[in-house]
Short mmCIF file of C-alpha atoms in Angstrom, two decimals:
data_model
loop_
_atom_site.label_atom_id
_atom_site.label_comp_id
_atom_site.label_asym_id
_atom_site.label_seq_id
_atom_site.Cartn_x
_atom_site.Cartn_y
_atom_site.Cartn_z
CA MET H 1 -0.05 0.03 0.04
CA GLU H 2 1.38 3.35 -1.01
CA GLN H 3 -0.75 5.87 0.84
CA ASN H 4 1.65 7.52 3.17
CA SER H 5 2.29 10.66 0.91
CA ARG H 6 -1.38 11.16 0.46
CA LEU H 7 -2.47 11.20 4.09
CA GLY H 8 -0.42 13.68 5.75
CA GLY H 9 -1.96 16.34 8.02
CA PRO H 10 -3.75 16.58 11.26
CA ALA H 11 -5.54 13.74 12.76
CA ALA H 12 -9.31 12.84 11.69
CA THR H 13 -12.31 13.67 13.75
CA PRO H 14 -14.24 10.35 14.48
CA GLY H 15 -17.44 10.26 12.55
CA SER H 16 -16.68 13.32 10.39
CA VAL H 17 -16.38 11.78 7.03
CA ARG H 18 -16.17 14.34 4.43
CA PRO H 19 -16.40 13.26 0.78
CA GLY H 20 -13.18 14.27 -0.84
CA GLY H 21 -11.53 15.22 2.45
CA ARG H 22 -8.71 13.72 4.46
CA THR H 23 -11.05 11.83 6.57
CA ALA H 24 -12.66 9.99 3.81
CA LYS H 25 -9.18 9.10 2.48
CA VAL H 26 -8.15 7.75 5.67
CA ARG H 27 -11.36 5.72 5.97
CA ALA H 28 -10.83 4.32 2.52
CA ALA H 29 -7.17 3.50 3.11
CA VAL H 30 -7.88 1.73 6.35
CA LEU H 31 -10.78 -0.24 5.07
CA GLU H 32 -8.62 -1.37 2.04
CA ALA H 33 -5.89 -2.31 4.64
CA THR H 34 -8.54 -4.15 6.41
CA GLN H 35 -9.56 -6.13 3.60
CA ASP H 36 -6.06 -6.91 2.74
CA ALA H 37 -5.47 -8.30 6.16
CA LEU H 38 -8.66 -10.39 6.12
CA VAL H 39 -7.65 -11.99 2.88
CA GLU H 40 -4.18 -12.70 4.17
CA GLN H 41 -4.89 -13.82 7.56
CA GLY H 42 -8.51 -14.03 8.27
CA PHE H 43 -10.47 -12.34 11.15
CA HIS H 44 -8.85 -14.09 14.05
CA ALA H 45 -5.38 -12.66 13.02
CA LEU H 46 -6.49 -9.22 12.37
CA ASN H 47 -4.12 -6.68 13.92
CA MET H 48 -4.81 -3.05 14.26
CA ASP H 49 -1.17 -2.01 14.14
CA ARG H 50 -0.59 -3.87 10.94
CA VAL H 51 -3.85 -2.35 9.49
CA ALA H 52 -2.62 1.13 10.28
CA ALA H 53 0.94 0.41 8.79
CA GLY H 54 -0.67 -0.96 5.74
CA ALA H 55 -3.05 2.10 5.31
CA GLY H 56 -0.23 4.58 5.95
CA VAL H 57 -1.89 6.24 9.02
CA GLY H 58 -0.88 6.54 12.62
CA LYS H 59 -1.95 3.91 14.96
CA THR H 60 -3.47 6.46 17.40
CA THR H 61 -5.91 7.43 14.59
CA VAL H 62 -7.08 3.86 13.90
CA TYR H 63 -7.51 3.08 17.66
CA ARG H 64 -9.40 6.34 18.17
CA ARG H 65 -11.76 5.91 15.25
CA TRP H 66 -12.39 2.30 15.11
CA GLY H 67 -11.37 0.93 18.59
CA SER H 68 -10.90 -2.69 17.71
CA SER H 69 -10.82 -5.17 15.03
CA VAL H 70 -14.36 -5.83 15.41
CA GLY H 71 -14.90 -1.90 14.77
CA LEU H 72 -12.81 -2.34 11.66
CA VAL H 73 -14.93 -5.27 10.40
CA SER H 74 -18.22 -3.43 11.18
CA ASP H 75 -17.14 -0.31 9.25
CA LEU H 76 -16.03 -2.53 6.49
CA LEU H 77 -19.34 -4.18 6.18
CA SER H 78 -21.05 -0.74 6.28
CA ASP H 79 -18.84 0.57 3.39
CA MET H 80 -19.51 -2.81 1.28
CA ALA H 81 -23.22 -2.17 1.62
CA GLU H 82 -22.68 1.46 0.54
CA GLN H 83 -20.68 0.51 -2.37
CA SER H 84 -22.65 -2.43 -3.69
CA LEU H 85 -23.91 -2.54 -7.20
CA PRO H 86 -27.52 -1.45 -7.67
CA ALA H 87 -30.36 -4.03 -8.23
CA ALA H 88 -31.21 -5.08 -11.68
CA ASP H 89 -34.36 -4.16 -13.43
CA THR H 90 -34.51 -6.33 -16.50
CA GLY H 91 -38.25 -6.24 -16.98
CA SER H 92 -39.16 -9.67 -15.49
CA LEU H 93 -38.84 -11.28 -12.22
CA GLU H 94 -37.23 -14.30 -13.83
CA GLY H 95 -34.49 -12.04 -15.12
CA ASP H 96 -34.07 -9.96 -11.85
CA LEU H 97 -33.85 -13.08 -9.71
CA LEU H 98 -31.22 -14.49 -12.07
CA ALA H 99 -29.15 -11.50 -12.00
CA ASN H 100 -29.22 -11.40 -8.11
CA ALA H 101 -28.07 -14.99 -7.95
CA ARG H 102 -25.37 -14.61 -10.30
CA LEU H 103 -24.12 -11.44 -8.71
CA VAL H 104 -24.19 -13.36 -5.33
CA ARG H 105 -22.20 -16.25 -7.01
CA GLN H 106 -19.81 -13.83 -8.67
CA THR H 107 -18.99 -12.12 -5.25
CA LEU H 108 -18.54 -15.26 -3.36
CA THR H 109 -16.15 -17.02 -5.83
CA ALA H 110 -13.97 -13.81 -6.53
CA PRO H 111 -10.71 -14.63 -4.85
CA ARG H 112 -10.57 -11.44 -2.91
CA MET H 113 -14.08 -10.84 -2.00
CA GLY H 114 -14.83 -14.61 -1.14
CA ALA H 115 -11.91 -14.37 1.08
CA VAL H 116 -13.37 -11.34 2.83
CA PHE H 117 -16.76 -12.91 3.19
CA GLN H 118 -15.38 -16.07 4.85
CA ALA H 119 -13.62 -13.82 7.38
CA VAL H 120 -16.69 -11.52 8.26
CA ILE H 121 -18.92 -14.68 8.55
CA ALA H 122 -16.21 -16.12 10.84
CA ALA H 123 -16.19 -12.86 12.91
CA ALA H 124 -20.01 -12.71 12.98
CA ALA H 125 -20.03 -16.24 14.40
CA CYS H 126 -18.10 -15.21 17.46
CA ASP H 127 -18.87 -11.50 18.07
CA ALA H 128 -22.38 -9.99 18.53
CA GLN H 129 -21.18 -6.49 17.06
CA CYS H 130 -19.95 -8.34 13.99
CA ALA H 131 -23.00 -10.22 13.70
CA THR H 132 -25.26 -7.07 13.97
CA ALA H 133 -23.04 -5.34 11.28
CA LEU H 134 -23.26 -8.48 8.91
CA ASN H 135 -27.17 -8.33 9.50
CA GLY H 136 -27.14 -4.96 8.52
CA PHE H 137 -25.12 -5.64 5.33
CA TYR H 138 -27.67 -8.04 4.28
CA ALA H 139 -30.71 -6.08 5.19
CA THR H 140 -29.37 -3.27 3.18
CA ARG H 141 -29.08 -5.50 0.12
CA ILE H 142 -32.48 -6.92 0.58
CA ARG H 143 -34.03 -3.57 0.60
CA GLU H 144 -32.16 -2.73 -2.51
CA TRP H 145 -33.47 -5.98 -4.46
CA ALA H 146 -37.09 -6.21 -2.97
CA PRO H 147 -38.48 -3.78 -5.39
CA CYS H 148 -37.91 -6.27 -8.21
CA VAL H 149 -40.41 -8.52 -6.54
CA GLU H 150 -42.67 -5.74 -5.81
CA ARG H 151 -42.81 -4.65 -9.57
CA ALA H 152 -43.42 -8.29 -10.36
CA VAL H 153 -46.60 -8.39 -8.07
CA GLY H 154 -47.69 -5.21 -10.01
CA ARG H 155 -47.13 -7.05 -13.27
CA GLY H 156 -49.24 -10.14 -12.03
CA GLU H 157 -46.25 -12.45 -12.16
CA VAL H 158 -46.59 -13.43 -8.46
CA PRO H 159 -49.50 -13.23 -6.03
CA ALA H 160 -50.53 -10.09 -4.26
CA GLY H 161 -49.01 -10.06 -0.75
CA THR H 162 -45.78 -11.78 -1.71
CA ASP H 163 -43.12 -11.09 0.81
CA ALA H 164 -40.26 -9.35 -1.37
CA GLY H 165 -37.57 -9.90 1.31
CA GLU H 166 -38.36 -13.63 1.60
CA VAL H 167 -38.02 -14.11 -2.28
CA ILE H 168 -34.72 -12.40 -2.20
CA ARG H 169 -33.47 -14.47 0.76
CA ALA H 170 -34.49 -17.56 -1.12
CA VAL H 171 -32.35 -16.82 -3.89
CA SER H 172 -29.12 -16.40 -1.98
CA ALA H 173 -29.65 -19.05 0.84
CA PRO H 174 -28.66 -22.14 -1.20
CA LEU H 175 -25.59 -20.24 -2.48
CA TYR H 176 -24.38 -19.08 1.13
CA TYR H 177 -24.99 -22.57 2.37
CA ARG H 178 -22.54 -24.14 -0.18
CA PHE H 179 -20.13 -21.34 0.36
CA ALA H 180 -20.16 -21.07 4.28
CA VAL H 181 -21.67 -24.47 5.33
CA SER H 182 -20.93 -27.31 3.30
CA ARG H 183 -17.97 -25.48 1.60
CA GLU H 184 -18.70 -26.65 -1.98
CA ALA H 185 -17.95 -24.83 -5.12
CA VAL H 186 -20.58 -22.32 -5.98
CA THR H 187 -21.19 -22.86 -9.89
CA GLU H 188 -23.09 -20.66 -12.34
CA ALA H 189 -25.68 -23.79 -12.60
CA ASP H 190 -26.26 -23.55 -8.83
CA ALA H 191 -26.93 -19.69 -9.22
CA ASP H 192 -29.33 -20.37 -11.97
CA ARG H 193 -31.07 -23.20 -10.16
CA ALA H 194 -31.32 -21.07 -6.95
CA ALA H 195 -33.09 -18.22 -9.00
CA GLY H 196 -35.41 -20.66 -10.67
CA ALA H 197 -36.41 -22.40 -7.35
CA ALA H 198 -37.12 -19.28 -5.90
CA LEU H 199 -39.22 -17.83 -8.77
CA ALA H 200 -41.17 -21.14 -8.88
CA ALA H 201 -42.00 -20.98 -5.31
CA ALA H 202 -42.96 -17.40 -5.46
CA ARG H 203 -45.34 -17.90 -8.41
CA ALA H 204 -47.00 -20.91 -6.45
CA GLY H 205 -47.54 -18.40 -3.52
CA ALA H 206 -45.07 -19.88 -1.07
CA TYR H 207 -43.92 -16.44 0.14
CA VAL H 208 -47.42 -14.93 0.65
CA PRO H 209 -48.04 -14.78 4.67
CA ARG H 210 -50.81 -17.36 5.85
CA ALA H 211 -52.83 -14.35 7.22
CA THR H 212 -52.96 -12.86 3.79
CA GLN H 213 -53.88 -16.00 2.31
CA ARG H 214 -56.68 -16.71 4.53
CA GLY H 215 -57.96 -12.88 4.03
#
């Protein structure tokens, strides 16, 4: 990492991110260094001093702003949610769910991002703050993709009352199971099958709450 020359000047004020300002540059450098460390060593070996050195910033700045390795991972997840690609709008629910599944698969199988997700999932399994941050990341992504299901309801592709968030969860769940639990390869065929299964279930009304069905 070659950021020493770009990050000179007074220490950043915690929580005062200014787009284009030094604080934003410090955050970007530290989060990139955090990703590097997670890829190379995983969460349990994440070291604040090494992250500071990799980012080219003072240790005091890192400790003051992020507090711990858990704080680094939590902020990294927030940043990843902010930087994620927008949801697709292909004109059909089938196309949108297929795009979602293939994006999840692409992320999980990318050498760098796959390693980052393995690390943050491990962190979430042993730390409540990391678990909350990971939940927030996925909640953001579900909110981003839910409108594709809502549009499908409006087009009559799936029943009224379909729970959009549950449909999106159903697409990625089998892929994350292979990635994080059974540790199998996640192929494009797996992604296509997950999207197809979620679509078929949605069309059949599987994601309409029972109370709605009775009404």
